[in-house]
């Protein structure tokens, strides 16, 4: 599982300088808020409270203002997530084409509920509003990569492939 334990949300000076230059080039610092949060998240694994405060300071915003943005966007994580974040589309078309079956299968296979992270820290399962892949329903994003026309077999194959990529012993999921 990603954590910022030991980093306290602090980012390296090189990244700080890069973000400061990006913010300086913008008309207003606020227009760079989401990209700054993504940079912190990429470094820390998620937007911890300390990372949120540091990003707010960098942007000249209050932590409350940045929190509003962070909780609005589905791709900003305010708590630790797994190495692979599975965003399951729960739009109307995906519901018609098997969303409930797909979600039940994933929950059973990963032994978690929606919003949870597997015990090995590999997978976080999050429902998300329409991902715009309706012609391939049911669909999901895995770390922002589209996967569609999902069946239990295709999902199982994908999970096994991701486990191999992560060098996790077979049979642990």
Coordinates of N, CA, C and O in Angstrom, one line a residue:
X1 N 0.8 -1.2 0.0 CA 0.0 0.0 0.0 C 0.9 1.2 0.0 O 1.9 1.3 0.7
X2 N 0.5 2.2 -0.8 CA 1.3 3.5 -0.8 C 1.1 4.2 0.5 O 0.0 4.3 1.1
X3 N 2.1 4.8 1.0 CA 2.0 5.7 2.2 C 3.0 6.8 2.1 O 4.0 6.7 1.3
X4 N 2.9 7.8 2.8 CA 3.9 8.8 2.8 C 4.6 8.8 4.2 O 5.2 9.8 4.6
X5 N 4.5 7.6 4.8 CA 5.2 7.5 6.1 C 6.7 7.8 5.9 O 7.4 7.3 5.0
X6 N 7.2 8.6 6.8 CA 8.6 9.0 6.7 C 8.8 10.3 5.8 O 9.8 10.9 6.0
X7 N 7.9 10.6 4.9 CA 8.1 11.7 4.1 C 7.3 12.9 4.7 O 7.6 14.1 4.3
X8 N 6.3 12.7 5.5 CA 5.5 13.7 6.1 C 4.9 14.6 5.0 O 4.7 15.8 5.2
X9 N 4.7 14.1 3.8 CA 4.2 14.9 2.7 C 5.2 15.8 2.0 O 4.8 16.4 1.0
X10 N 6.4 15.8 2.5 CA 7.4 16.7 1.9 C 7.8 16.2 0.6 O 7.9 15.0 0.4
X11 N 8.0 17.1 -0.3 CA 8.5 16.7 -1.7 C 9.9 17.1 -1.8 O 10.4 18.0 -1.1
X12 N 10.6 16.5 -2.7 CA 12.0 16.9 -2.9 C 12.2 18.3 -3.5 O 11.2 18.8 -4.1
X13 N 13.3 18.9 -3.2 CA 13.5 20.3 -3.6 C 13.4 20.4 -5.1 O 12.9 21.4 -5.6
X14 N 13.8 19.4 -5.9 CA 13.8 19.4 -7.3 C 12.3 19.5 -7.8 O 12.0 20.3 -8.7
X15 N 11.4 18.7 -7.2 CA 10.0 18.7 -7.6 C 9.4 20.1 -7.1 O 8.6 20.6 -7.9
X16 N 9.8 20.5 -5.9 CA 9.2 21.8 -5.5 C 9.6 22.9 -6.5 O 8.7 23.7 -6.8
X17 N 10.8 23.0 -6.9 CA 11.2 24.0 -7.9 C 10.5 23.9 -9.2 O 10.1 24.9 -9.8
X18 N 10.3 22.6 -9.7 CA 9.5 22.4 -10.9 C 8.1 22.9 -10.7 O 7.6 23.6 -11.6
X19 N 7.5 22.6 -9.6 CA 6.1 23.1 -9.4 C 6.0 24.6 -9.2 O 5.1 25.2 -9.7
X20 N 7.0 25.2 -8.5 CA 7.0 26.6 -8.4 C 7.1 27.3 -9.8 O 6.4 28.3 -10.0
X21 N 7.9 26.7 -10.7 CA 8.0 27.3 -12.0 C 6.7 27.1 -12.8 O 6.2 28.1 -13.5
X22 N 6.0 26.0 -12.6 CA 4.7 25.8 -13.3 C 3.7 26.7 -12.7 O 2.9 27.3 -13.5
X23 N 3.7 27.0 -11.4 CA 2.7 27.9 -10.8 C 3.0 29.3 -11.3 O 2.1 30.1 -11.6
X24 N 4.3 29.7 -11.3 CA 4.7 31.0 -11.8 C 4.3 31.3 -13.2 O 4.0 32.5 -13.5
X25 N 4.3 30.3 -14.0 CA 3.9 30.5 -15.5 C 2.4 30.6 -15.7 O 2.0 31.0 -16.7
X26 N 1.6 30.2 -14.7 CA 0.2 30.3 -14.8 C -0.3 31.7 -14.5 O 0.3 32.5 -13.9
X27 N -1.5 32.0 -15.1 CA -2.1 33.3 -14.8 C -2.4 33.4 -13.3 O -2.2 34.5 -12.8
X28 N -3.0 32.4 -12.7 CA -3.2 32.4 -11.3 C -2.8 31.0 -10.8 O -2.9 30.0 -11.5
X29 N -2.3 31.0 -9.5 CA -1.8 29.7 -9.0 C -2.9 28.7 -8.9 O -2.7 27.5 -9.1
X30 N -4.2 29.1 -8.7 CA -5.3 28.2 -8.6 C -5.5 27.3 -9.8 O -5.9 26.2 -9.7
X31 N -5.2 27.8 -11.0 CA -5.4 27.0 -12.2 C -4.4 25.8 -12.2 O -4.6 24.9 -13.0
X32 N -3.4 25.8 -11.4 CA -2.5 24.7 -11.4 C -2.7 23.8 -10.2 O -2.0 22.8 -9.9
X33 N -3.8 24.0 -9.4 CA -4.0 23.3 -8.2 C -4.1 21.8 -8.4 O -3.5 21.0 -7.7
X34 N -4.9 21.3 -9.4 CA -5.0 19.9 -9.6 C -3.7 19.3 -10.1 O -3.4 18.2 -9.6
X35 N -3.0 19.9 -10.9 CA -1.7 19.3 -11.4 C -0.7 19.3 -10.2 O 0.1 18.3 -10.1
X36 N -0.7 20.3 -9.3 CA 0.1 20.2 -8.1 C -0.3 19.1 -7.2 O 0.6 18.3 -6.7
X37 N -1.6 18.9 -7.0 CA -2.0 17.7 -6.2 C -1.6 16.4 -6.8 O -1.2 15.5 -6.1
X38 N -1.7 16.3 -8.1 CA -1.3 15.1 -8.8 C 0.2 14.8 -8.6 O 0.6 13.7 -8.4
X39 N 1.0 15.9 -8.7 CA 2.4 15.7 -8.4 C 2.7 15.3 -7.0 O 3.6 14.4 -6.8
X40 N 2.1 15.8 -6.0 CA 2.2 15.4 -4.7 C 1.8 13.9 -4.5 O 2.5 13.1 -3.9
X41 N 0.6 13.6 -5.1 CA 0.1 12.3 -5.0 C 1.0 11.3 -5.7 O 1.3 10.2 -5.1
X42 N 1.6 11.6 -6.8 CA 2.5 10.8 -7.5 C 3.7 10.5 -6.6 O 4.2 9.4 -6.5
X43 N 4.2 11.5 -5.9 CA 5.4 11.3 -5.0 C 5.0 10.6 -3.7 O 5.8 9.7 -3.3
X44 N 3.9 10.9 -3.1 CA 3.5 10.3 -1.8 C 2.6 9.1 -1.9 O 2.5 8.3 -1.0
X45 N 1.9 8.9 -3.1 CA 1.0 7.8 -3.2 C -0.4 8.2 -3.0 O -1.3 7.5 -3.5
X46 N -0.6 9.3 -2.3 CA -2.0 9.8 -2.0 C -1.8 11.2 -1.5 O -0.7 11.6 -1.1
X47 N -2.9 12.0 -1.3 CA -2.8 13.3 -0.8 C -3.1 13.2 0.7 O -4.2 13.4 1.2
X48 N -2.0 13.0 1.5 CA -2.1 13.0 2.9 C -2.4 14.4 3.4 O -2.3 15.4 2.7
X49 N -2.8 14.5 4.7 CA -3.1 15.8 5.3 C -1.8 16.7 5.2 O -2.0 17.9 4.8
X50 N -0.7 16.2 5.5 CA 0.5 17.0 5.4 C 0.9 17.4 4.0 O 1.3 18.6 3.7
X51 N 0.6 16.5 3.0 CA 0.8 16.9 1.6 C -0.1 18.0 1.2 O 0.2 18.9 0.4
X52 N -1.4 17.8 1.6 CA -2.4 18.8 1.3 C -2.0 20.2 1.8 O -2.1 21.2 1.1
X53 N -1.5 20.3 3.0 CA -1.1 21.5 3.6 C 0.1 22.1 2.9 O 0.1 23.3 2.6
X54 N 1.1 21.3 2.5 CA 2.2 21.7 1.8 C 1.8 22.3 0.4 O 2.3 23.3 0.0
X55 N 1.0 21.5 -0.3 CA 0.5 22.0 -1.6 C -0.3 23.3 -1.5 O -0.1 24.2 -2.3
X56 N -1.1 23.4 -0.5 CA -1.9 24.7 -0.3 C -0.9 25.8 -0.1 O -1.1 26.9 -0.6
X57 N 0.1 25.6 0.7 CA 1.1 26.7 1.0 C 1.8 27.1 -0.3 O 2.0 28.3 -0.6
X58 N 2.2 26.1 -1.1 CA 2.8 26.3 -2.4 C 2.0 27.1 -3.3 O 2.4 28.0 -4.1
X59 N 0.7 26.8 -3.3 CA -0.3 27.5 -4.2 C -0.8 28.8 -3.7 O -1.6 29.5 -4.4
X60 N -0.6 29.1 -2.4 CA -1.1 30.3 -1.8 C -2.6 30.2 -1.5 O -3.4 31.1 -1.6
X61 N -3.0 29.0 -1.2 CA -4.4 28.7 -0.9 C -4.5 28.1 0.5 O -3.5 27.8 1.1
X62 N -5.7 28.1 1.0 CA -5.9 27.5 2.3 C -6.1 26.0 2.1 O -6.5 25.5 1.1
X63 N -5.7 25.2 3.2 CA -6.0 23.7 3.0 C -7.5 23.4 2.8 O -7.8 22.5 2.0
X64 N -8.4 24.2 3.3 CA -9.8 24.0 3.1 C -10.2 24.2 1.6 O -11.0 23.4 1.1
X65 N -9.6 25.2 1.0 CA -9.9 25.4 -0.4 C -9.4 24.2 -1.3 O -10.0 23.7 -2.2
X66 N -8.2 23.7 -0.9 CA -7.6 22.6 -1.7 C -8.4 21.3 -1.4 O -8.6 20.5 -2.3
X67 N -8.8 21.2 -0.1 CA -9.6 20.0 0.2 C -10.9 19.9 -0.6 O -11.3 18.8 -1.0
X68 N -11.5 21.0 -0.9 CA -12.7 21.1 -1.7 C -12.4 20.5 -3.1 O -13.2 19.7 -3.6
X69 N -11.3 20.8 -3.7 CA -10.9 20.3 -5.0 C -10.6 18.8 -4.9 O -11.0 18.0 -5.7
X70 N -9.8 18.5 -3.8 CA -9.4 17.1 -3.7 C -10.5 16.1 -3.5 O -10.5 15.0 -4.1
X71 N -11.5 16.5 -2.8 CA -12.7 15.6 -2.6 C -13.6 15.6 -3.8 O -14.5 14.7 -3.9
X72 N -13.5 16.6 -4.7 CA -14.4 16.7 -5.9 C -13.9 15.7 -6.9 O -14.7 15.0 -7.6
X73 N -12.6 15.6 -7.1 CA -12.0 14.8 -8.2 C -11.8 13.3 -7.8 O -11.2 13.0 -6.7
X74 N -12.3 12.4 -8.6 CA -12.3 11.0 -8.3 C -10.8 10.4 -8.3 O -10.6 9.4 -7.8
X75 N -9.9 11.2 -9.0 CA -8.6 10.7 -9.1 C -7.6 11.3 -8.1 O -6.4 11.0 -8.2
X76 N -8.1 12.0 -7.2 CA -7.2 12.5 -6.1 C -7.6 11.7 -4.9 O -8.8 11.6 -4.5
X77 N -6.7 11.0 -4.3 CA -6.9 10.0 -3.2 C -6.5 10.6 -1.9 O -5.4 11.0 -1.7
X78 N -7.5 10.7 -1.0 CA -7.2 11.3 0.3 C -6.8 10.3 1.4 O -6.6 10.7 2.5
X79 N -6.8 9.1 1.0 CA -6.3 8.0 1.9 C -5.5 7.1 1.0 O -5.6 7.1 -0.2
X80 N -4.6 6.3 1.7 CA -3.8 5.4 0.9 C -4.6 4.4 0.0 O -5.7 4.0 0.4
X81 N -4.1 4.2 -1.2 CA -4.7 3.3 -2.1 C -3.7 2.2 -2.5 O -2.5 2.3 -2.2
X82 N -4.2 1.2 -3.2 CA -3.4 0.1 -3.6 C -2.5 0.5 -4.8 O -2.7 1.6 -5.4
X83 N -1.6 -0.4 -5.2 CA -0.8 -0.1 -6.4 C -1.6 0.1 -7.6 O -1.3 0.8 -8.5
X84 N -2.7 -0.7 -7.7 CA -3.6 -0.6 -8.9 C -4.9 -0.1 -8.4 O -5.6 -0.8 -7.5
X85 N -5.4 1.0 -8.9 CA -6.7 1.5 -8.5 C -7.7 1.1 -9.6 O -7.5 1.5 -10.8
X86 N -8.7 0.3 -9.3 CA -9.7 -0.1 -10.2 C -10.9 0.8 -10.1 O -11.6 0.7 -9.1
X87 N -11.1 1.7 -11.1 CA -12.3 2.5 -11.1 C -13.4 1.8 -11.9 O -13.2 1.7 -13.2
X88 N -14.4 1.3 -11.3 CA -15.4 0.5 -12.0 C -16.5 1.5 -12.4 O -17.1 2.2 -11.5
X89 N -16.8 1.6 -13.6 CA -17.8 2.5 -14.1 C -19.2 2.0 -13.6 O -19.6 0.9 -13.9
X90 N -19.9 3.0 -13.0 CA -21.2 2.6 -12.5 C -22.3 3.5 -13.2 O -23.4 3.7 -12.7
X91 N -22.0 3.9 -14.4 CA -22.9 4.6 -15.3 C -24.1 3.7 -15.7 O -24.0 2.5 -15.6
X92 N -25.1 4.3 -16.2 CA -26.3 3.6 -16.6 C -26.0 2.5 -17.6 O -26.5 1.4 -17.4
X93 N -25.3 2.8 -18.6 CA -25.0 1.8 -19.6 C -24.2 0.6 -19.0 O -24.6 -0.6 -19.3
X94 N -23.3 0.9 -18.2 CA -22.6 -0.2 -17.5 C -23.5 -1.0 -16.6 O -23.4 -2.3 -16.5
X95 N -24.4 -0.4 -15.9 CA -25.4 -1.1 -15.1 C -26.2 -2.0 -16.0 O -26.4 -3.2 -15.6
X96 N -26.6 -1.6 -17.2 CA -27.4 -2.4 -18.1 C -26.6 -3.6 -18.5 O -27.2 -4.7 -18.7
X97 N -25.3 -3.4 -18.7 CA -24.5 -4.5 -19.2 C -23.7 -5.3 -18.2 O -22.7 -6.0 -18.5
X98 N -24.1 -5.2 -16.9 CA -23.5 -6.1 -16.0 C -22.7 -5.5 -14.9 O -21.9 -6.2 -14.2
X99 N -22.8 -4.2 -14.6 CA -22.0 -3.6 -13.5 C -22.1 -4.4 -12.2 O -21.1 -4.6 -11.6
X100 N -23.3 -4.7 -11.8 CA -23.5 -5.3 -10.5 C -22.8 -6.7 -10.4 O -22.2 -7.0 -9.5
X101 N -22.9 -7.4 -11.5 CA -22.2 -8.7 -11.6 C -20.7 -8.5 -11.5 O -20.0 -9.3 -10.8
X102 N -20.2 -7.6 -12.3 CA -18.8 -7.3 -12.3 C -18.3 -6.8 -10.9 O -17.3 -7.3 -10.5
X103 N -19.0 -5.9 -10.3 CA -18.6 -5.5 -9.0 C -18.6 -6.6 -8.0 O -17.7 -6.8 -7.2
X104 N -19.7 -7.4 -8.0 CA -19.8 -8.6 -7.1 C -18.6 -9.5 -7.3 O -18.0 -10.0 -6.4
X105 N -18.3 -9.7 -8.6 CA -17.1 -10.6 -8.9 C -15.8 -10.1 -8.3 O -15.0 -10.8 -7.7
X106 N -15.6 -8.8 -8.6 CA -14.4 -8.2 -8.1 C -14.3 -8.2 -6.5 O -13.2 -8.5 -6.0
X107 N -15.4 -7.9 -5.9 CA -15.4 -7.9 -4.4 C -15.1 -9.3 -3.9 O -14.3 -9.4 -3.0
X108 N -15.7 -10.3 -4.5 CA -15.5 -11.6 -4.1 C -14.0 -12.1 -4.4 O -13.3 -12.6 -3.5
X109 N -13.6 -11.8 -5.5 CA -12.2 -12.2 -5.9 C -11.1 -11.5 -5.1 O -10.1 -12.1 -4.7
X110 N -11.3 -10.2 -4.8 CA -10.3 -9.4 -4.1 C -10.6 -9.4 -2.6 O -9.7 -8.9 -1.8
X111 N -11.7 -10.0 -2.2 CA -12.1 -10.1 -0.8 C -12.2 -8.7 -0.1 O -11.6 -8.5 1.0
X112 N -12.8 -7.7 -0.8 CA -12.9 -6.4 -0.3 C -14.3 -5.8 -0.8 O -15.0 -6.4 -1.6
X113 N -14.7 -4.8 -0.2 CA -15.9 -4.1 -0.5 C -15.5 -2.8 -1.4 O -14.4 -2.4 -1.3
X114 N -16.5 -2.3 -2.1 CA -16.2 -1.0 -2.9 C -15.6 0.0 -1.9 O -16.1 0.2 -0.8
X115 N -14.5 0.6 -2.3 CA -13.8 1.6 -1.5 C -12.7 1.0 -0.7 O -11.8 1.7 -0.1
X116 N -12.6 -0.3 -0.7 CA -11.6 -1.0 0.0 C -10.3 -1.3 -0.8 O -10.3 -1.2 -2.0
X117 N -9.3 -1.7 0.0 CA -8.0 -2.1 -0.6 C -7.7 -3.5 -0.2 O -7.9 -3.9 1.0
X118 N -7.2 -4.3 -1.1 CA -6.9 -5.7 -0.8 C -5.8 -5.8 0.3 O -5.0 -4.9 0.4
X119 N -5.8 -6.9 1.0 CA -4.8 -7.1 2.1 C -3.4 -7.0 1.7 O -2.5 -6.6 2.4
X120 N -3.1 -7.4 0.4 CA -1.8 -7.4 -0.1 C -1.4 -6.0 -0.6 O -0.2 -5.7 -1.0
X121 N -2.3 -5.0 -0.5 CA -2.0 -3.6 -0.9 C -2.0 -3.4 -2.4 O -1.6 -2.3 -2.8
X122 N -2.4 -4.4 -3.2 CA -2.3 -4.3 -4.6 C -3.4 -3.5 -5.2 O -3.3 -2.8 -6.2
X123 N -4.7 -3.8 -4.8 CA -5.8 -3.4 -5.5 C -6.8 -2.5 -4.6 O -7.1 -2.9 -3.5
X124 N -7.2 -1.4 -5.1 CA -8.2 -0.6 -4.5 C -9.4 -0.5 -5.5 O -9.2 -0.3 -6.7
X125 N -10.6 -0.8 -5.0 CA -11.8 -0.9 -5.8 C -12.7 0.3 -5.6 O -13.2 0.5 -4.5
X126 N -12.9 1.1 -6.6 CA -13.7 2.3 -6.5 C -14.7 2.5 -7.6 O -14.3 2.5 -8.8
X127 N -16.0 2.6 -7.2 CA -17.0 2.9 -8.3 C -16.8 4.3 -8.7 O -16.4 5.2 -7.9
X128 N -17.0 4.6 -9.9 CA -16.9 6.0 -10.5 C -17.9 6.2 -11.5 O -18.4 5.3 -12.2
X129 N -18.4 7.5 -11.6 CA -19.4 7.9 -12.6 C -18.9 7.5 -14.0 O -17.7 7.3 -14.2
X130 N -19.7 7.6 -14.9 CA -19.4 7.2 -16.3 C -18.0 7.6 -16.7 O -17.5 8.7 -16.5
X131 N -17.3 6.6 -17.3 CA -15.9 6.9 -17.8 C -15.8 7.1 -19.3 O -14.8 7.2 -19.9
X132 N -17.0 7.2 -19.9 CA -17.1 7.5 -21.4 C -16.7 6.3 -22.3 O -16.2 6.6 -23.4
X133 N -16.8 5.1 -21.8 CA -16.5 3.9 -22.6 C -17.7 3.1 -22.8 O -17.6 1.8 -22.8
X134 N -18.8 3.7 -22.9 CA -20.1 3.1 -23.0 C -20.3 2.0 -24.0 O -20.9 1.0 -23.8
X135 N -19.6 2.2 -25.2 CA -19.7 1.2 -26.2 C -18.9 0.0 -25.9 O -18.9 -1.0 -26.7
X136 N -18.2 -0.1 -24.8 CA -17.4 -1.2 -24.4 C -17.9 -1.7 -23.0 O -17.1 -2.3 -22.3
X137 N -19.1 -1.4 -22.6 CA -19.6 -1.7 -21.3 C -19.7 -3.2 -21.1 O -20.0 -3.9 -22.0
X138 N -19.6 -3.7 -19.8 CA -19.1 -2.9 -18.7 C -17.6 -2.7 -18.7 O -16.9 -3.4 -19.3
X139 N -17.2 -1.5 -18.1 CA -15.9 -1.1 -18.3 C -15.3 -0.6 -17.0 O -16.0 -0.3 -16.0
X140 N -13.9 -0.5 -16.9 CA -13.3 0.0 -15.8 C -11.9 0.6 -16.2 O -11.4 0.3 -17.3
X141 N -11.4 1.4 -15.3 CA -10.1 2.0 -15.5 C -9.2 1.3 -14.5 O -9.5 1.2 -13.3
X142 N -8.0 0.9 -14.9 CA -7.0 0.4 -14.0 C -5.8 1.4 -14.1 O -5.2 1.5 -15.2
X143 N -5.6 2.2 -13.1 CA -4.6 3.2 -13.1 C -4.7 4.1 -14.3 O -3.8 4.4 -15.0
X144 N -6.0 4.5 -14.6 CA -6.4 5.3 -15.7 C -6.3 4.7 -17.1 O -6.5 5.4 -18.1
X145 N -6.1 3.4 -17.2 CA -6.1 2.7 -18.5 C -7.4 2.0 -18.6 O -7.8 1.3 -17.8
X146 N -8.0 2.2 -19.8 CA -9.4 1.7 -20.1 C -9.3 0.2 -20.3 O -8.4 -0.3 -21.0
X147 N -10.4 -0.5 -19.8 CA -10.6 -1.9 -20.1 C -12.1 -2.1 -20.2 O -12.8 -1.6 -19.3
X148 N -12.5 -2.7 -21.3 CA -13.9 -2.8 -21.6 C -14.4 -4.2 -22.0 O -13.5 -5.1 -22.1
X149 N -15.7 -4.3 -22.1 CA -16.3 -5.6 -22.5 C -15.9 -6.7 -21.5 O -15.5 -7.7 -21.9
X150 N -16.0 -6.3 -20.2 CA -15.4 -7.1 -19.2 C -16.3 -8.3 -18.8 O -17.6 -8.1 -18.8
X151 N -15.7 -9.4 -18.7 CA -16.4 -10.6 -18.2 C -15.6 -11.1 -17.0 O -14.4 -10.7 -16.8
X152 N -16.1 -12.0 -16.2 CA -15.3 -12.6 -15.1 C -14.0 -13.1 -15.5 O -13.0 -12.9 -14.9
X153 N -14.0 -13.8 -16.7 CA -12.7 -14.4 -17.2 C -11.7 -13.3 -17.5 O -10.5 -13.4 -17.2
X154 N -12.2 -12.3 -18.2 CA -11.3 -11.2 -18.6 C -10.8 -10.5 -17.4 O -9.6 -10.1 -17.3
X155 N -11.6 -10.3 -16.4 CA -11.2 -9.6 -15.1 C -10.2 -10.5 -14.4 O -9.1 -10.0 -14.0
X156 N -10.4 -11.8 -14.3 CA -9.5 -12.7 -13.7 C -8.1 -12.7 -14.4 O -7.0 -12.6 -13.8
X157 N -8.1 -12.7 -15.7 CA -6.9 -12.6 -16.5 C -6.1 -11.3 -16.2 O -4.9 -11.3 -16.1
X158 N -6.9 -10.2 -16.2 CA -6.3 -8.9 -15.9 C -5.7 -8.9 -14.5 O -4.5 -8.4 -14.4
X159 N -6.4 -9.4 -13.5 CA -5.8 -9.4 -12.2 C -4.6 -10.2 -12.1 O -3.6 -9.8 -11.4
X160 N -4.6 -11.4 -12.8 CA -3.3 -12.2 -12.8 C -2.2 -11.5 -13.4 O -1.0 -11.6 -13.0
X161 N -2.5 -10.8 -14.5 CA -1.4 -10.1 -15.3 C -0.9 -9.0 -14.4 O 0.4 -8.8 -14.3
X162 N -1.7 -8.3 -13.7 CA -1.3 -7.2 -12.8 C -0.4 -7.7 -11.6 O 0.6 -7.1 -11.2
X163 N -0.9 -8.9 -11.1 CA -0.1 -9.5 -10.0 C 1.3 -9.9 -10.5 O 2.3 -9.7 -9.8
X164 N 1.4 -10.4 -11.7 CA 2.7 -10.8 -12.2 C 3.6 -9.5 -12.4 O 4.8 -9.6 -12.1
X165 N 3.0 -8.5 -12.9 CA 3.7 -7.2 -13.0 C 4.3 -6.7 -11.7 O 5.3 -6.1 -11.6
X166 N 3.5 -7.0 -10.7 CA 3.9 -6.5 -9.3 C 4.8 -7.5 -8.6 O 5.2 -7.3 -7.5
X167 N 5.1 -8.6 -9.3 CA 5.9 -9.7 -8.7 C 5.4 -10.2 -7.4 O 6.0 -10.4 -6.4
X168 N 4.0 -10.4 -7.4 CA 3.4 -11.0 -6.2 C 3.2 -12.5 -6.5 O 2.8 -12.9 -7.6
X169 N 3.5 -13.4 -5.5 CA 3.3 -14.8 -5.7 C 2.0 -15.2 -6.2 O 1.0 -14.6 -5.7
X170 N 1.9 -16.1 -7.2 CA 0.6 -16.5 -7.7 C -0.3 -17.2 -6.6 O 0.3 -17.7 -5.7
X171 N -1.6 -17.0 -6.7 CA -2.5 -17.6 -5.8 C -2.8 -16.7 -4.6 O -3.6 -17.1 -3.7
X172 N -2.2 -15.5 -4.5 CA -2.4 -14.7 -3.3 C -3.7 -13.9 -3.4 O -4.1 -13.3 -2.5
X173 N -4.2 -13.8 -4.6 CA -5.5 -13.1 -4.8 C -6.5 -14.1 -5.3 O -6.3 -14.9 -6.1

